[in-house]
Short mmCIF file of N, CA, C and O in Angstrom, two decimals:
data_model
loop_
_atom_site.label_atom_id
_atom_site.label_comp_id
_atom_site.label_asym_id
_atom_site.label_seq_id
_atom_site.Cartn_x
_atom_site.Cartn_y
_atom_site.Cartn_z
N UNK A 1 0.68 -1.36 -0.05
CA UNK A 1 0.04 -0.06 0.01
C UNK A 1 0.84 1.17 0.06
O UNK A 1 0.42 2.27 -0.47
N UNK A 2 2.16 0.90 0.66
CA UNK A 2 2.94 2.12 0.72
C UNK A 2 3.80 2.41 -0.73
O UNK A 2 4.16 3.62 -0.83
N UNK A 3 4.23 1.31 -1.35
CA UNK A 3 4.86 1.29 -2.44
C UNK A 3 4.32 2.08 -3.69
O UNK A 3 5.09 2.76 -4.40
N UNK A 4 3.00 1.81 -3.80
CA UNK A 4 2.53 2.22 -5.10
C UNK A 4 2.50 4.02 -5.12
O UNK A 4 2.94 4.32 -6.13
N UNK A 5 2.20 4.74 -3.96
CA UNK A 5 2.12 6.41 -4.25
C UNK A 5 3.52 6.64 -4.44
O UNK A 5 3.64 7.52 -5.04
N UNK A 6 4.53 6.03 -3.57
CA UNK A 6 6.21 6.40 -3.73
C UNK A 6 6.45 6.31 -5.15
O UNK A 6 7.13 7.01 -5.83
N UNK A 7 6.14 5.09 -5.78
CA UNK A 7 6.55 4.57 -7.23
C UNK A 7 5.89 5.77 -8.04
O UNK A 7 6.72 6.27 -9.04
N UNK A 8 4.80 5.92 -7.88
CA UNK A 8 4.05 6.74 -8.78
C UNK A 8 4.54 8.25 -8.71
O UNK A 8 4.97 8.80 -9.81
N UNK A 9 4.93 8.74 -7.73
CA UNK A 9 5.52 9.98 -7.42
C UNK A 9 6.95 10.15 -8.15
O UNK A 9 7.19 11.18 -8.68
N UNK A 10 7.82 9.03 -7.71
CA UNK A 10 9.06 9.02 -8.44
C UNK A 10 9.04 9.06 -9.90
O UNK A 10 9.78 9.74 -10.58
N UNK A 11 8.25 8.41 -10.26
CA UNK A 11 7.94 8.27 -11.86
C UNK A 11 7.38 9.76 -12.46
O UNK A 11 7.70 10.31 -13.48
N UNK A 12 6.71 10.46 -11.50
CA UNK A 12 6.21 11.65 -11.91
C UNK A 12 7.25 12.74 -11.96
O UNK A 12 7.36 13.58 -12.87
N UNK A 13 8.11 12.60 -11.15
CA UNK A 13 9.18 13.69 -10.74
C UNK A 13 10.30 13.13 -11.95
O UNK A 13 10.83 14.09 -12.56
N UNK A 14 10.84 12.19 -11.94
CA UNK A 14 11.86 11.46 -12.92
C UNK A 14 11.40 11.48 -14.05
O UNK A 14 12.44 11.58 -15.16
N UNK A 15 10.28 10.94 -14.65
CA UNK A 15 9.82 10.96 -15.86
C UNK A 15 8.52 11.85 -16.02
O UNK A 15 7.45 11.34 -16.43
N UNK A 16 8.76 13.15 -16.11
CA UNK A 16 7.48 13.87 -16.12
C UNK A 16 6.85 13.83 -17.71
O UNK A 16 5.65 14.18 -17.62
N UNK A 17 7.73 13.48 -18.67
CA UNK A 17 7.15 13.33 -20.06
C UNK A 17 6.22 11.96 -20.06
O UNK A 17 5.51 11.93 -21.18
N UNK A 18 6.20 11.27 -19.08
CA UNK A 18 5.47 9.91 -19.29
C UNK A 18 3.88 10.16 -18.79
O UNK A 18 3.89 10.80 -17.85
N UNK A 19 3.02 9.75 -19.87
CA UNK A 19 1.65 10.02 -19.49
C UNK A 19 1.09 9.51 -18.40
O UNK A 19 1.71 8.46 -17.68
N UNK A 20 0.25 9.97 -17.74
CA UNK A 20 -0.65 9.59 -16.56
C UNK A 20 -0.92 7.98 -16.70
O UNK A 20 -0.65 7.23 -15.71
N UNK A 21 -1.61 7.51 -17.64
CA UNK A 21 -2.03 6.11 -17.75
C UNK A 21 -0.93 5.31 -17.67
O UNK A 21 -1.04 4.33 -17.45
N UNK A 22 0.30 5.63 -18.70
CA UNK A 22 1.64 4.97 -18.52
C UNK A 22 2.03 4.79 -17.11
O UNK A 22 2.58 3.55 -16.91
N UNK A 23 2.05 5.72 -16.48
CA UNK A 23 2.57 5.58 -15.01
C UNK A 23 1.78 4.72 -14.30
O UNK A 23 2.46 3.94 -13.60
N UNK A 24 0.44 5.00 -14.39
CA UNK A 24 -0.63 3.80 -13.65
C UNK A 24 -0.29 2.60 -14.06
O UNK A 24 -0.54 1.66 -13.26
N UNK A 25 -0.03 2.33 -15.18
CA UNK A 25 0.51 0.95 -15.81
C UNK A 25 1.68 0.41 -15.30
O UNK A 25 1.50 -0.83 -15.07
N UNK A 26 2.31 1.03 -15.09
CA UNK A 26 4.09 0.67 -14.66
C UNK A 26 3.86 0.45 -13.05
O UNK A 26 4.45 -0.67 -12.72
N UNK A 27 3.15 1.16 -12.44
CA UNK A 27 3.11 1.11 -10.93
C UNK A 27 2.82 -0.27 -10.57
O UNK A 27 3.55 -0.71 -9.80
N UNK A 28 1.84 -1.13 -10.87
CA UNK A 28 1.67 -2.42 -10.28
C UNK A 28 2.71 -3.38 -10.75
O UNK A 28 2.87 -4.20 -9.82
N UNK A 29 3.57 -3.05 -11.71
CA UNK A 29 4.51 -3.90 -11.76
C UNK A 29 5.78 -3.68 -11.08
O UNK A 29 6.47 -4.71 -10.45
N UNK A 30 6.08 -2.34 -10.59
CA UNK A 30 6.80 -2.08 -9.69
C UNK A 30 6.45 -2.69 -8.08
O UNK A 30 7.35 -3.35 -7.55
N UNK A 31 5.34 -2.62 -8.23
CA UNK A 31 4.80 -3.47 -6.59
C UNK A 31 4.83 -4.62 -6.58
O UNK A 31 5.48 -5.26 -5.62
N UNK A 32 4.74 -5.31 -7.80
CA UNK A 32 5.02 -6.89 -8.07
C UNK A 32 6.22 -7.06 -7.88
O UNK A 32 6.87 -7.84 -7.09
N UNK A 33 7.25 -6.19 -8.13
CA UNK A 33 8.61 -6.58 -8.05
C UNK A 33 9.10 -6.32 -6.64
O UNK A 33 9.76 -7.30 -5.91
N UNK A 34 8.59 -5.10 -5.89
CA UNK A 34 8.81 -5.17 -4.65
C UNK A 34 8.33 -6.23 -3.73
O UNK A 34 9.08 -6.87 -2.74
N UNK A 35 7.29 -6.76 -4.05
CA UNK A 35 6.40 -7.78 -3.25
C UNK A 35 7.38 -9.20 -3.54
O UNK A 35 7.50 -9.81 -2.45
N UNK A 36 7.81 -9.49 -4.62
CA UNK A 36 8.83 -10.59 -4.97
C UNK A 36 10.10 -10.59 -4.25
O UNK A 36 10.41 -11.28 -3.77
N UNK A 37 10.38 -9.28 -4.35
CA UNK A 37 11.85 -9.25 -3.52
C UNK A 37 11.72 -9.51 -1.99
O UNK A 37 12.52 -10.19 -1.32
N UNK A 38 10.60 -8.91 -1.47
CA UNK A 38 10.41 -9.21 0.09
C UNK A 38 10.27 -10.53 0.09
O UNK A 38 10.43 -11.16 1.48
N UNK A 39 9.51 -11.21 -0.52
CA UNK A 39 9.17 -12.75 -0.37
C UNK A 39 10.33 -13.38 -0.50
O UNK A 39 10.58 -14.26 0.33
N UNK A 40 11.32 -13.17 -1.58
CA UNK A 40 12.64 -13.85 -1.73
C UNK A 40 13.50 -13.77 -0.40
O UNK A 40 14.24 -14.33 0.14
N UNK A 41 13.51 -12.39 0.30
CA UNK A 41 14.37 -12.17 1.27
C UNK A 41 13.66 -12.53 2.58
O UNK A 41 14.48 -13.28 3.36
N UNK A 42 12.62 -12.60 2.88
CA UNK A 42 11.77 -13.23 4.18
C UNK A 42 10.47 -13.86 3.71
O UNK A 42 9.53 -13.36 4.04
N UNK A 43 10.63 -14.82 3.47
CA UNK A 43 9.31 -15.80 3.20
C UNK A 43 8.66 -16.19 4.46
O UNK A 43 9.00 -15.95 5.40
N UNK A 44 7.47 -16.08 4.28
CA UNK A 44 6.54 -16.37 5.51
C UNK A 44 6.86 -17.86 6.34
O UNK A 44 7.28 -18.64 5.55
N UNK A 45 7.09 -17.60 7.57
CA UNK A 45 7.14 -18.74 8.18
C UNK A 45 6.26 -19.96 8.07
O UNK A 45 6.53 -21.08 8.17
N UNK A 46 5.10 -19.33 8.14
CA UNK A 46 3.79 -20.49 7.94
C UNK A 46 2.88 -19.86 7.29
O UNK A 46 2.07 -19.16 7.39
N UNK A 47 3.08 -20.45 6.05
CA UNK A 47 2.12 -19.85 4.94
C UNK A 47 0.47 -20.08 5.27
O UNK A 47 0.31 -21.01 5.75
N UNK A 48 -0.45 -19.38 4.73
CA UNK A 48 -1.81 -19.50 5.00
C UNK A 48 -2.39 -20.78 4.34
O UNK A 48 -1.82 -21.08 3.28
N UNK A 49 -3.20 -21.15 4.79
CA UNK A 49 -3.88 -22.40 4.25
C UNK A 49 -5.33 -22.00 3.88
O UNK A 49 -5.92 -21.26 4.70
N UNK A 50 -5.87 -22.14 2.74
CA UNK A 50 -7.28 -22.06 2.46
C UNK A 50 -8.13 -23.27 2.55
O UNK A 50 -7.84 -24.30 1.93
N UNK A 51 -9.07 -23.01 3.35
CA UNK A 51 -9.97 -24.20 3.64
C UNK A 51 -11.17 -24.36 2.45
O UNK A 51 -12.02 -23.27 2.19
N UNK A 52 -11.14 -25.40 1.91
CA UNK A 52 -12.09 -25.53 0.83
C UNK A 52 -13.46 -25.79 1.46
O UNK A 52 -13.45 -26.71 2.18
N UNK A 53 -14.66 -25.21 0.99
CA UNK A 53 -15.86 -25.55 1.37
C UNK A 53 -16.26 -26.66 0.74
O UNK A 53 -16.39 -26.97 -0.40
N UNK A 54 -16.93 -27.60 1.45
CA UNK A 54 -17.56 -28.73 0.76
C UNK A 54 -18.81 -28.41 0.17
O UNK A 54 -19.14 -29.02 -1.10
N UNK A 55 -19.56 -27.60 0.54
CA UNK A 55 -20.99 -27.41 -0.02
C UNK A 55 -21.11 -25.86 0.04
O UNK A 55 -20.67 -25.04 0.59
N UNK A 56 -21.56 -25.40 -1.13
CA UNK A 56 -21.99 -23.94 -1.44
C UNK A 56 -23.44 -23.99 -1.59
O UNK A 56 -23.95 -24.62 -2.40
N UNK A 57 -24.18 -22.97 -0.97
CA UNK A 57 -25.56 -22.67 -1.12
C UNK A 57 -25.64 -21.75 -2.26
O UNK A 57 -25.08 -20.60 -2.30
N UNK A 58 -26.33 -22.06 -3.58
CA UNK A 58 -26.47 -21.22 -4.74
C UNK A 58 -27.70 -20.65 -4.61
O UNK A 58 -28.03 -20.30 -5.89
N UNK A 59 -28.56 -20.88 -3.73
CA UNK A 59 -29.80 -20.28 -3.63
C UNK A 59 -29.75 -18.80 -3.74
O UNK A 59 -29.21 -18.44 -2.78
N UNK A 60 -30.30 -18.13 -4.83
CA UNK A 60 -30.19 -17.00 -5.13
C UNK A 60 -31.43 -15.93 -3.62
O UNK A 60 -32.37 -16.63 -3.59
N UNK A 61 -30.93 -14.99 -3.26
CA UNK A 61 -31.82 -14.34 -2.19
C UNK A 61 -32.85 -13.54 -3.03
O UNK A 61 -32.84 -13.21 -4.21
N UNK A 62 -33.80 -13.06 -2.60
CA UNK A 62 -34.92 -12.35 -3.15
C UNK A 62 -34.36 -10.78 -3.39
O UNK A 62 -34.67 -10.27 -4.26
N UNK A 63 -33.63 -10.35 -2.48
CA UNK A 63 -32.90 -9.18 -2.59
C UNK A 63 -31.87 -8.94 -3.90
O UNK A 63 -32.01 -7.88 -4.50
N UNK A 64 -31.20 -10.08 -4.08
CA UNK A 64 -30.26 -10.09 -5.43
C UNK A 64 -31.21 -10.05 -6.64
O UNK A 64 -31.07 -9.62 -7.46
N UNK A 65 -32.56 -11.00 -6.66
CA UNK A 65 -33.32 -10.81 -7.80
C UNK A 65 -33.97 -9.54 -7.89
O UNK A 65 -33.86 -9.05 -9.09
N UNK A 66 -34.42 -8.73 -6.88
CA UNK A 66 -35.15 -7.49 -7.16
C UNK A 66 -33.86 -6.58 -7.66
O UNK A 66 -34.12 -5.95 -8.42
N UNK A 67 -32.66 -6.77 -7.12
CA UNK A 67 -31.76 -5.63 -7.58
C UNK A 67 -31.19 -6.16 -8.95
O UNK A 67 -31.23 -4.91 -9.82
N UNK A 68 -31.26 -7.10 -9.21
CA UNK A 68 -30.73 -7.82 -10.73
C UNK A 68 -31.88 -7.14 -11.82
O UNK A 68 -31.50 -6.55 -12.74
N UNK A 69 -33.31 -7.15 -11.28
CA UNK A 69 -34.31 -6.77 -12.26
C UNK A 69 -34.42 -5.16 -12.36
O UNK A 69 -34.39 -4.61 -13.39
N UNK A 70 -33.83 -4.46 -11.31
CA UNK A 70 -33.75 -3.10 -11.34
C UNK A 70 -32.59 -2.52 -12.09
O UNK A 70 -32.67 -1.65 -12.92
N UNK A 71 -31.44 -3.15 -12.03
CA UNK A 71 -30.26 -2.95 -13.05
C UNK A 71 -30.50 -3.02 -14.31
O UNK A 71 -30.19 -2.21 -15.13
N UNK A 72 -30.87 -4.45 -14.67
CA UNK A 72 -31.43 -4.63 -16.08
C UNK A 72 -32.26 -3.58 -16.66
O UNK A 72 -32.36 -2.92 -17.66
N UNK A 73 -33.52 -3.28 -15.86
CA UNK A 73 -34.55 -2.27 -16.13
C UNK A 73 -33.81 -0.92 -16.55
O UNK A 73 -34.02 -0.17 -17.38
N UNK A 74 -32.96 -0.64 -15.62
CA UNK A 74 -32.21 0.86 -15.61
C UNK A 74 -31.16 0.88 -17.02
O UNK A 74 -31.29 1.73 -17.76
N UNK A 75 -30.62 -0.35 -17.25
CA UNK A 75 -29.72 -0.52 -18.35
C UNK A 75 -30.72 -0.28 -19.69
O UNK A 75 -30.41 0.70 -20.59
N UNK A 76 -31.82 -0.90 -19.75
CA UNK A 76 -32.58 -0.80 -20.80
C UNK A 76 -33.39 0.49 -20.85
O UNK A 76 -33.32 1.00 -22.25
N UNK A 77 -33.61 1.14 -20.05
CA UNK A 77 -34.03 2.50 -20.11
C UNK A 77 -33.08 3.59 -20.58
O UNK A 77 -33.54 4.24 -21.47
N UNK A 78 -31.94 3.54 -20.00
CA UNK A 78 -30.90 4.07 -20.43
C UNK A 78 -30.38 4.07 -22.13
O UNK A 78 -30.32 5.04 -22.70
N UNK A 79 -30.57 2.75 -22.31
CA UNK A 79 -30.09 2.15 -23.75
C UNK A 79 -31.37 3.11 -24.69
O UNK A 79 -30.68 3.46 -25.45
N UNK A 80 -32.51 2.84 -24.17
CA UNK A 80 -33.56 3.30 -25.11
C UNK A 80 -33.69 4.70 -25.26
O UNK A 80 -33.78 5.71 -26.22
N UNK A 81 -33.29 5.58 -24.21
CA UNK A 81 -32.99 6.88 -23.88
C UNK A 81 -32.14 7.54 -24.80
O UNK A 81 -32.19 8.48 -25.65
N UNK A 82 -30.98 7.22 -24.89
CA UNK A 82 -29.83 7.60 -25.53
C UNK A 82 -29.86 7.01 -27.01
O UNK A 82 -28.71 7.24 -27.56
N UNK A 83 -30.46 6.11 -27.46
CA UNK A 83 -30.48 5.51 -28.77
C UNK A 83 -30.72 6.81 -29.67
O UNK A 83 -30.62 7.26 -30.52
#
């Protein structure tokens, strides 16, 4: 969380001709490299384990159905209006 703003500011100061979107595209790569270096220097003593769920309830809720209908109706209305 701290590396990205620092990397962005360094790119802005030292490469001012670089466009905003290009700086924003480079920053995740810099963050990834820093994370990889930290992991290589000091790996986790006990890596986390993900527990797999045996059963998953896929029954949709009534609120999700109503929200979905509202979203689809809004999209159709906007589509019809701006056509």
